[in-house]
CSV table of C-alpha atoms in Angstrom, one decimal:
chain,number,residue,atom,x,y,z
A,1,MET,CA,-24.0,13.2,-12.3
A,2,THR,CA,-22.5,14.3,-16.1
A,3,ASP,CA,-22.3,11.7,-17.7
A,4,GLN,CA,-25.8,12.2,-19.6
A,5,ASN,CA,-24.1,15.4,-21.0
A,6,GLU,CA,-21.0,13.9,-22.3
A,7,ASP,CA,-20.4,13.8,-25.8
A,8,PRO,CA,-16.7,12.4,-26.7
A,9,LYS,CA,-16.6,13.5,-30.5
A,10,PHE,CA,-17.7,17.3,-29.2
A,11,GLU,CA,-15.0,17.1,-26.2
A,12,GLN,CA,-12.3,15.5,-29.0
A,13,TRP,CA,-13.3,18.5,-31.3
A,14,LEU,CA,-13.0,21.5,-28.6
A,15,LYS,CA,-9.5,19.8,-27.3
A,16,ASP,CA,-8.6,19.8,-30.7
A,17,VAL,CA,-9.2,23.6,-31.5
A,18,ALA,CA,-8.5,24.8,-28.2
A,19,ARG,CA,-5.2,23.9,-28.4
A,20,THR,CA,-4.5,25.2,-31.6
A,21,THR,CA,-6.7,28.5,-31.1
A,22,TYR,CA,-6.7,29.3,-27.4
A,23,HIS,CA,-4.1,32.0,-26.1
A,24,ALA,CA,-1.2,29.5,-28.2
A,25,PRO,CA,1.4,30.4,-26.3
A,26,ARG,CA,5.3,31.7,-28.5
A,27,PRO,CA,8.0,29.9,-28.0
A,28,THR,CA,9.5,30.2,-24.1
A,29,PRO,CA,11.5,33.0,-23.8
A,30,ARG,CA,14.0,31.2,-21.6
A,31,ASP,CA,17.4,33.5,-21.5
A,32,GLU,CA,15.4,36.5,-21.1
A,33,MET,CA,13.0,35.8,-18.4
A,34,TRP,CA,16.4,34.1,-16.7
A,35,ALA,CA,18.3,37.3,-16.5
A,36,ARG,CA,15.0,39.2,-15.1
A,37,ILE,CA,14.9,36.2,-12.6
A,38,GLU,CA,18.4,36.6,-11.2
A,39,ALA,CA,18.1,40.5,-11.7
A,40,GLY,CA,14.8,40.4,-9.4
A,41,ARG,CA,15.8,38.4,-7.0
A,42,ARG,CA,18.8,40.2,-6.2
A,43,HIS,CA,16.9,43.1,-5.9
A,44,LYS,CA,14.4,41.4,-3.9
A,45,HIS,CA,17.2,40.9,-1.4
A,46,VAL,CA,17.9,43.8,-1.0
A,47,ILE,CA,14.4,45.1,-0.5
A,48,GLU,CA,13.3,42.2,2.0
A,49,LEU,CA,15.5,43.6,4.6
A,50,ARG,CA,13.7,43.4,8.1
A,51,PRO,CA,12.9,46.6,9.3
A,52,TRP,CA,14.9,46.1,12.4
A,53,MET,CA,17.7,45.2,10.2
A,54,ARG,CA,17.8,48.3,8.3
A,55,TRP,CA,17.8,50.1,10.8
A,56,ALA,CA,21.1,48.2,12.6
A,57,VAL,CA,22.5,48.7,8.9
A,58,GLY,CA,21.8,52.9,9.6
A,59,VAL,CA,22.9,52.4,12.5
A,60,ALA,CA,26.4,51.2,12.3
A,61,ALA,CA,26.7,53.1,9.2
A,62,VAL,CA,26.2,56.2,10.6
A,63,LEU,CA,28.6,55.2,13.6
A,64,ALA,CA,30.8,54.4,11.2
A,65,LEU,CA,31.3,57.7,9.4
A,66,GLY,CA,30.9,59.5,13.1
A,67,ILE,CA,34.1,57.7,14.1
A,68,GLY,CA,35.6,58.7,10.7
A,69,ILE,CA,34.3,62.1,10.6
A,70,GLY,CA,35.7,62.1,14.7
A,71,ARG,CA,39.5,60.8,13.5
A,72,TRP,CA,39.3,63.1,10.5
A,73,THR,CA,38.4,66.0,12.5
A,74,VAL,CA,40.7,65.3,15.5
A,75,ARG,CA,44.0,65.2,12.5
A,76,GLN,CA,42.9,68.5,11.1
A,77,GLN,CA,43.6,70.0,14.5
A,78,PRO,CA,46.4,72.4,14.2
A,79,GLY,CA,49.3,71.0,16.4
A,80,GLY,CA,46.6,70.1,19.0
A,81,THR,CA,46.8,67.0,21.0
A,82,ARG,CA,44.8,64.1,19.6
A,83,THR,CA,41.9,62.8,21.3
A,84,VAL,CA,39.7,60.5,20.9
A,85,THR,CA,36.0,61.4,21.8
A,86,PRO,CA,34.5,57.6,22.9
A,87,LEU,CA,31.3,56.5,21.0
A,88,ALA,CA,29.1,57.3,24.1
A,89,ALA,CA,30.0,60.6,23.8
A,90,VAL,CA,28.7,61.1,20.3
A,91,ASN,CA,26.0,63.6,21.3
A,92,ASP,CA,22.8,63.9,19.2
A,93,SER,CA,23.5,67.0,17.5
A,94,SER,CA,27.1,65.6,16.0
A,95,ARG,CA,24.6,62.3,14.8
A,96,ASP,CA,22.8,64.9,13.2
A,97,LEU,CA,25.7,66.6,11.6
A,98,ALA,CA,26.8,63.0,10.6
A,99,TYR,CA,23.7,61.9,8.7
A,100,GLN,CA,23.2,64.9,7.0
A,101,VAL,CA,27.6,64.3,5.8
A,102,ALA,CA,26.4,61.1,4.5
A,103,ALA,CA,22.7,62.0,3.3
A,104,THR,CA,24.4,64.8,1.1
A,105,GLN,CA,27.2,62.8,0.3
A,106,TYR,CA,24.7,60.1,-0.9
A,107,LEU,CA,22.9,62.8,-2.8
A,108,SER,CA,25.4,64.2,-4.8
A,109,ARG,CA,26.8,60.8,-5.5
A,110,THR,CA,23.5,59.6,-7.4
A,111,GLU,CA,23.0,63.2,-8.9
A,112,ALA,CA,26.8,62.4,-10.0
A,113,LEU,CA,25.6,58.9,-11.9
A,114,LEU,CA,22.5,60.2,-13.2
A,115,THR,CA,24.0,63.3,-14.7
A,116,SER,CA,26.5,60.8,-16.5
A,117,PHE,CA,24.0,58.4,-17.5
A,118,ARG,CA,21.8,60.8,-19.1
A,119,ALA,CA,24.4,62.4,-20.5
A,120,ASP,CA,25.1,59.0,-22.5
A,121,PRO,CA,22.4,58.4,-25.1
A,122,ARG,CA,24.5,55.1,-26.6
A,123,PRO,CA,26.0,53.2,-23.3
A,124,ASP,CA,28.4,50.4,-24.6
A,125,ALA,CA,28.0,47.4,-22.4
A,126,ARG,CA,31.2,48.4,-20.2
A,127,ASP,CA,29.5,51.7,-19.0
A,128,ALA,CA,26.1,49.8,-19.0
A,129,ALA,CA,27.3,47.7,-16.7
A,130,ARG,CA,29.3,50.2,-14.5
A,131,PHE,CA,26.3,52.8,-14.5
A,132,ALA,CA,24.3,49.7,-13.3
A,133,ALA,CA,27.2,48.4,-10.4
A,134,GLN,CA,27.0,52.0,-9.4
A,135,ALA,CA,23.0,51.9,-9.3
A,136,ARG,CA,22.6,49.0,-7.5
A,137,ASP,CA,25.1,50.4,-4.7
A,138,LEU,CA,23.1,53.5,-4.3
A,139,LEU,CA,20.2,51.5,-4.3
A,140,SER,CA,20.9,50.1,-0.8
A,141,THR,CA,21.8,53.7,0.4
A,142,THR,CA,18.4,54.8,-1.0
A,143,GLN,CA,16.1,52.2,0.7
A,144,LEU,CA,18.3,53.2,4.1
A,145,MET,CA,17.7,56.5,3.4
A,146,LEU,CA,13.7,55.9,3.3
A,147,ASP,CA,13.7,54.2,6.5
A,148,SER,CA,15.5,56.8,7.9
A,149,PRO,CA,14.3,60.2,9.8
A,150,ALA,CA,15.0,61.9,6.1
A,151,GLY,CA,11.9,59.3,4.8
A,152,ASP,CA,9.5,60.9,7.0
A,153,ASP,CA,10.0,64.4,5.6
A,154,PRO,CA,7.8,64.6,2.2
A,155,ARG,CA,9.7,66.2,-0.3
A,156,MET,CA,12.0,64.5,0.7
A,157,ARG,CA,10.5,60.8,0.5
A,158,ALA,CA,8.6,61.6,-2.9
A,159,LEU,CA,12.7,62.4,-4.2
A,160,LEU,CA,14.3,59.5,-2.9
A,161,GLU,CA,11.0,57.0,-4.1
A,162,ASP,CA,11.3,58.2,-7.7
A,163,LEU,CA,15.2,57.9,-7.2
A,164,GLU,CA,14.4,54.4,-5.9
A,165,LEU,CA,12.7,53.4,-8.7
A,166,VAL,CA,15.2,55.4,-11.6
A,167,LEU,CA,17.9,53.5,-9.8
A,168,VAL,CA,16.1,50.3,-10.0
A,169,GLN,CA,16.1,50.4,-13.9
A,170,ILE,CA,19.4,51.2,-14.8
A,171,SER,CA,20.6,48.5,-12.1
A,172,GLN,CA,18.6,46.1,-14.3
A,173,LEU,CA,20.6,47.4,-17.5
A,174,GLY,CA,21.7,44.8,-19.2
A,175,ALA,CA,25.0,43.5,-20.3
A,176,LYS,CA,24.0,44.8,-24.2
A,177,GLY,CA,23.9,48.2,-23.1
A,178,GLU,CA,19.8,47.9,-24.7
A,179,VAL,CA,19.7,51.5,-26.1
A,180,GLN,CA,16.0,51.6,-26.2
A,181,GLU,CA,15.7,50.3,-22.7
A,182,ALA,CA,18.7,53.4,-21.7
A,183,ASP,CA,16.2,55.7,-23.5
A,184,LEU,CA,12.9,54.7,-21.8
A,185,ILE,CA,14.6,55.3,-18.4
A,186,ARG,CA,15.8,58.3,-19.5
A,187,GLN,CA,12.5,59.7,-21.2
A,188,GLY,CA,11.3,58.6,-17.2
A,189,MET,CA,13.6,60.8,-15.9
A,190,ASN,CA,13.0,63.9,-17.9
A,191,GLN,CA,9.2,63.7,-17.3
A,192,SER,CA,9.4,62.9,-13.1
A,193,ASN,CA,11.7,66.0,-13.4
A,194,VAL,CA,14.0,63.7,-11.3
A,195,LEU,CA,17.5,65.5,-11.6
A,196,PRO,CA,16.2,69.1,-10.9
A,197,LYS,CA,14.7,67.8,-7.7
A,198,LEU,CA,17.6,66.0,-7.1
A,199,ARG,CA,19.9,69.1,-7.0
A,200,SER,CA,17.7,71.7,-5.5
A,201,ALA,CA,18.2,69.0,-2.7
A,202,ILE,CA,21.7,68.9,-2.5
A,203,PRO,CA,23.5,72.0,-0.4
A,204,ALA,CA,25.2,74.5,-3.2
A,205,GLY,CA,28.8,74.2,-3.7
A,206,PRO,CA,31.3,71.4,-4.2
A,207,VAL,CA,31.1,68.3,-2.0
A,208,PRO,CA,34.4,69.4,0.3
A,209,ALA,CA,32.6,72.8,0.5
A,210,ARG,CA,29.2,71.4,1.6
A,211,THR,CA,30.5,69.6,4.2
A,212,GLN,CA,32.8,72.0,5.4
A,213,GLY,CA,30.5,74.3,7.5
A,214,VAL,CA,29.1,71.1,9.3
A,215,LEU,CA,32.5,69.7,10.3
B,1,MET,CA,21.8,13.8,-11.5
B,2,ASP,CA,18.2,13.1,-10.2
B,3,GLU,CA,15.8,15.7,-9.0
B,4,SER,CA,16.5,15.4,-5.4
B,5,GLN,CA,20.3,16.0,-5.9
B,6,LEU,CA,19.7,18.9,-8.3
B,7,ILE,CA,17.4,20.3,-5.7
B,8,ALA,CA,20.0,20.3,-2.7
B,9,ARG,CA,22.3,21.6,-5.2
B,10,VAL,CA,20.0,24.5,-5.6
B,11,ARG,CA,20.1,24.8,-1.5
B,12,ALA,CA,23.1,24.9,-1.2
B,13,GLY,CA,23.4,27.7,-3.6
B,14,ASP,CA,25.0,26.1,-6.9
B,15,SER,CA,23.4,28.9,-9.4
B,16,ALA,CA,23.8,26.3,-12.6
B,17,ALA,CA,22.0,23.8,-10.6
B,18,GLN,CA,19.5,27.1,-10.1
B,19,ARG,CA,19.3,27.5,-14.1
B,20,ALA,CA,18.9,23.5,-14.6
B,21,LEU,CA,16.0,23.4,-12.8
B,22,TYR,CA,14.4,26.1,-14.7
B,23,ASP,CA,15.5,24.7,-17.7
B,24,ALA,CA,13.4,21.8,-16.6
B,25,HIS,CA,10.5,23.2,-16.0
B,26,VAL,CA,10.0,26.9,-17.3
B,27,ASP,CA,8.4,25.5,-20.2
B,28,ARG,CA,5.3,24.4,-19.1
B,29,VAL,CA,5.2,27.2,-16.3
B,30,TYR,CA,5.2,29.8,-19.2
B,31,ARG,CA,2.9,28.1,-21.6
B,32,LEU,CA,0.3,27.7,-18.7
B,33,ALA,CA,0.7,31.0,-17.8
B,34,PHE,CA,0.6,32.0,-21.0
B,35,ARG,CA,-2.6,30.3,-22.0
B,36,LEU,CA,-4.5,31.6,-18.5
B,37,ALA,CA,-3.5,35.5,-19.1
B,38,GLY,CA,-3.6,35.0,-23.1
B,39,ASP,CA,-0.7,37.7,-22.9
B,40,ASP,CA,3.0,37.2,-23.2
B,41,ALA,CA,4.3,40.4,-20.8
B,42,LEU,CA,2.0,39.0,-18.3
B,43,ALA,CA,2.7,35.1,-18.5
B,44,GLN,CA,6.7,36.2,-18.7
B,45,ASP,CA,6.1,38.3,-15.0
B,46,PHE,CA,4.3,35.3,-13.9
B,47,THR,CA,6.7,33.4,-14.9
B,48,GLN,CA,9.3,35.3,-13.0
B,49,GLU,CA,7.6,35.4,-10.0
B,50,THR,CA,6.9,31.9,-9.7
B,51,PHE,CA,10.2,31.1,-10.1
B,52,ILE,CA,11.9,34.1,-7.7
B,53,ARG,CA,9.1,32.4,-4.9
B,54,ALA,CA,10.0,29.1,-5.7
B,55,PHE,CA,13.7,29.7,-5.4
B,56,ASP,CA,12.9,31.5,-2.1
B,57,ARG,CA,11.0,29.0,-0.5
B,58,LEU,CA,12.6,25.4,-2.1
B,59,GLY,CA,13.8,25.1,1.8
B,60,SER,CA,10.4,24.7,2.8
B,61,PHE,CA,9.7,22.1,0.0
B,62,ARG,CA,10.2,18.7,2.1
B,63,GLY,CA,9.5,16.3,-1.2
B,64,ASP,CA,6.4,14.3,0.0
B,65,ALA,CA,5.3,15.4,-3.6
B,66,ALA,CA,7.0,16.1,-7.1
B,67,PHE,CA,8.3,19.1,-7.4
B,68,SER,CA,6.6,20.0,-10.5
B,69,THR,CA,3.7,19.4,-8.3
B,70,TRP,CA,4.9,21.8,-5.7
B,71,LEU,CA,6.3,24.1,-8.7
B,72,HIS,CA,2.6,24.2,-10.2
B,73,THR,CA,0.7,25.5,-6.6
B,74,ILE,CA,2.6,28.2,-7.2
B,75,THR,CA,2.7,28.7,-10.5
B,76,THR,CA,-1.6,28.7,-10.4
B,77,THR,CA,-1.2,31.2,-7.0
B,78,VAL,CA,0.9,33.6,-9.0
B,79,VAL,CA,-1.1,33.3,-12.0
B,80,LEU,CA,-4.9,33.5,-10.7
B,81,ASN,CA,-3.9,36.3,-7.6
B,82,GLY,CA,-2.4,38.1,-10.8
B,83,LEU,CA,-5.1,38.1,-13.0
B,84,ARG,CA,-7.5,39.3,-10.4
B,85,LYS,CA,-5.8,42.3,-10.3
B,86,VAL,CA,-5.5,42.6,-13.9
B,87,LYS,CA,-9.3,42.2,-14.1
B,88,ARG,CA,-10.4,45.0,-11.3
B,89,LEU,CA,-7.4,47.9,-13.0
B,90,ARG,CA,-9.4,46.7,-16.1
B,91,GLN,CA,-12.4,46.6,-14.9
B,92,ARG,CA,-11.9,50.4,-13.8
B,93,GLU,CA,-10.7,51.0,-17.1
B,94,THR,CA,-13.3,49.6,-19.0
B,95,ASP,CA,-15.9,51.7,-16.8
B,96,ILE,CA,-14.4,54.8,-18.1
B,97,ASP,CA,-14.5,53.8,-21.8
B,98,ASP,CA,-18.1,52.8,-21.4
B,99,ALA,CA,-19.2,55.5,-20.0
B,100,GLN,CA,-17.3,57.9,-23.0
B,101,ALA,CA,-18.9,55.4,-25.4
B,102,ILE,CA,-22.7,55.9,-24.4
B,103,GLY,CA,-23.8,56.6,-27.7
B,104,VAL,CA,-22.2,55.7,-30.1
B,105,MET,CA,-23.0,51.6,-29.8
B,106,LYS,CA,-22.9,49.5,-32.8
B,107,ARG,CA,-23.7,46.3,-33.0
B,108,GLU,CA,-20.4,44.1,-33.7
B,109,SER,CA,-20.4,41.7,-36.7
B,110,GLU,CA,-20.5,37.8,-36.2
B,111,PRO,CA,-17.3,36.6,-34.8
B,112,ASP,CA,-15.6,33.6,-36.1
B,113,LEU,CA,-14.6,30.3,-34.1
B,114,LYS,CA,-11.6,31.0,-33.2
B,115,MET,CA,-12.4,34.4,-31.6
B,116,ARG,CA,-16.2,33.0,-30.5
B,117,LEU,CA,-14.2,30.1,-28.7
B,118,THR,CA,-11.5,32.2,-27.1
B,119,LYS,CA,-14.3,34.5,-25.7
B,120,ALA,CA,-16.4,31.2,-24.2
B,121,ILE,CA,-13.6,30.2,-22.8
B,122,ASP,CA,-12.3,33.6,-21.1
B,123,GLU,CA,-16.1,34.2,-20.1
B,124,LEU,CA,-16.3,30.7,-17.6
B,125,PRO,CA,-15.9,31.4,-14.4
B,126,GLU,CA,-12.5,31.0,-12.7
B,127,GLY,CA,-12.5,27.8,-11.6
B,128,TYR,CA,-14.1,25.9,-14.6
B,129,ARG,CA,-11.5,28.3,-17.0
B,130,THR,CA,-8.6,27.2,-14.8
B,131,VAL,CA,-9.6,23.4,-14.9
B,132,PHE,CA,-10.3,23.5,-18.5
B,133,VAL,CA,-7.1,25.2,-19.1
B,134,MET,CA,-5.3,22.6,-17.6
B,135,HIS,CA,-6.1,19.5,-18.7
B,136,ASP,CA,-8.1,20.0,-22.1
B,137,VAL,CA,-5.5,22.7,-22.9
B,138,GLU,CA,-2.3,21.4,-21.9
B,139,GLY,CA,-2.8,17.9,-21.2
B,140,TYR,CA,-2.7,18.2,-17.2
B,141,THR,CA,-4.2,15.1,-15.2
B,142,HIS,CA,-7.1,15.4,-12.5
B,143,GLU,CA,-4.5,14.4,-9.7
B,144,GLU,CA,-2.3,17.2,-10.7
B,145,ILE,CA,-5.2,19.8,-11.0
B,146,GLY,CA,-5.6,19.3,-7.7
B,147,ALA,CA,-2.8,19.2,-5.9
B,148,ALA,CA,-2.1,22.5,-7.9
B,149,LEU,CA,-5.5,23.9,-6.8
B,150,GLY,CA,-5.9,22.2,-4.0
B,151,VAL,CA,-9.2,20.8,-5.0
B,152,GLU,CA,-10.4,17.2,-4.6
B,153,THR,CA,-9.9,15.0,-7.9
B,154,GLY,CA,-13.5,14.7,-7.9
B,155,THR,CA,-14.0,18.7,-8.5
B,156,SER,CA,-11.6,19.0,-10.9
B,157,LYS,CA,-13.9,16.9,-12.8
B,158,ALA,CA,-16.8,18.1,-12.2
B,159,GLN,CA,-15.7,21.5,-12.6
B,160,LEU,CA,-14.4,20.3,-16.2
B,161,SER,CA,-17.7,18.8,-17.0
B,162,ARG,CA,-19.6,21.5,-16.2
B,163,ALA,CA,-17.0,23.8,-18.3
B,164,ARG,CA,-17.5,21.7,-21.2
B,165,ALA,CA,-21.2,21.8,-21.5
B,166,LYS,CA,-21.3,25.5,-20.9
B,167,LEU,CA,-18.8,25.6,-23.8
B,168,ARG,CA,-21.2,23.1,-25.8
B,169,VAL,CA,-24.0,25.5,-25.6
B,170,VAL,CA,-22.5,28.7,-26.4
B,171,LEU,CA,-20.6,27.1,-29.6
B,172,ALA,CA,-23.8,25.5,-30.7
B,173,ASP,CA,-23.7,27.1,-33.8
B,174,PHE,CA,-20.6,25.2,-34.8
B,175,ALA,CA,-22.1,21.7,-34.2
B,176,GLY,CA,-21.6,20.8,-37.8
B,177,GLU,CA,-18.3,20.7,-37.1
B,178,TRP,CA,-18.0,17.7,-34.7
B,179,THR,CA,-20.8,15.9,-35.5
């Protein structure tokens, strides 16, 4: 069928020229890519939680927080009798309250991380690792928040998505600190105005004061 | 340690074995990704995605074929799908640029052999180009190509032949180089 078109001399010439000139690759950047693969797999495991698993984790977190708040509230009753509210008696409004407390604490922690990160233009290896670890921790909460009722509010959703992006970037900061990488993240933060938006989403006052009213 | 033992250790969660398996295959994956993408950043992205998928799906690798064959099936899928997305995005940008450049177009000067060859290969239909790059540039056998692309060996041979024929026509100006 195609034999009549074959020309061994042309084919050999073509192979030789194409091998040396056609998109000739540079040496494989093994370590660089391996670092990204490891980071990608870590992140992917968080992202690929099934929706029902995320909800289960979210509900468990809210319930645990609710129990904690309940116990804390009982301890605060002056001279009162210690009573334990049954779990089933936790009504919708107290669940909403618990949710608000959790959301406020999460936003405050994220604000603290981003403020420290932005204020440290040349993080050394230890600081970069600390920032990355904190970002990973907050990232999983961000993803839970996106799947929670907070994600239904368009403004909050936009903020959470901005935060997710910044936290992913910080969580992938290498152990060497990579000043240039950190600068790019900072530029992105400035362009998206993520910190001012974050601050405006947090109720005024220090963290304990923010939660006093609801407790 | 042979490859099946290495794979068993990766499945058991041994991170050193993961790195060893990666080291054994990354050169070929990256080279193919680079040749097809023509861009280092894209090649790195595709290589990264290939290994992430391979490690995540290693449980489904039954060992009926060589691990390299299975891995190159993932590589070609990742690269070709990725390039289709990039092409769509670039096409949109080109449409905008073309619209802005109307009236200022000029005839390009005659490119040299390297440029002509690169352009000619880039403009081959996707199937021809993939087979040509895998066989003539990266040295894969038709059996490996058939397995990776999910086509018959005969199809691979036919596509290579057509690719060469097209290139011969486009590069006719350089006939003195091979005759």
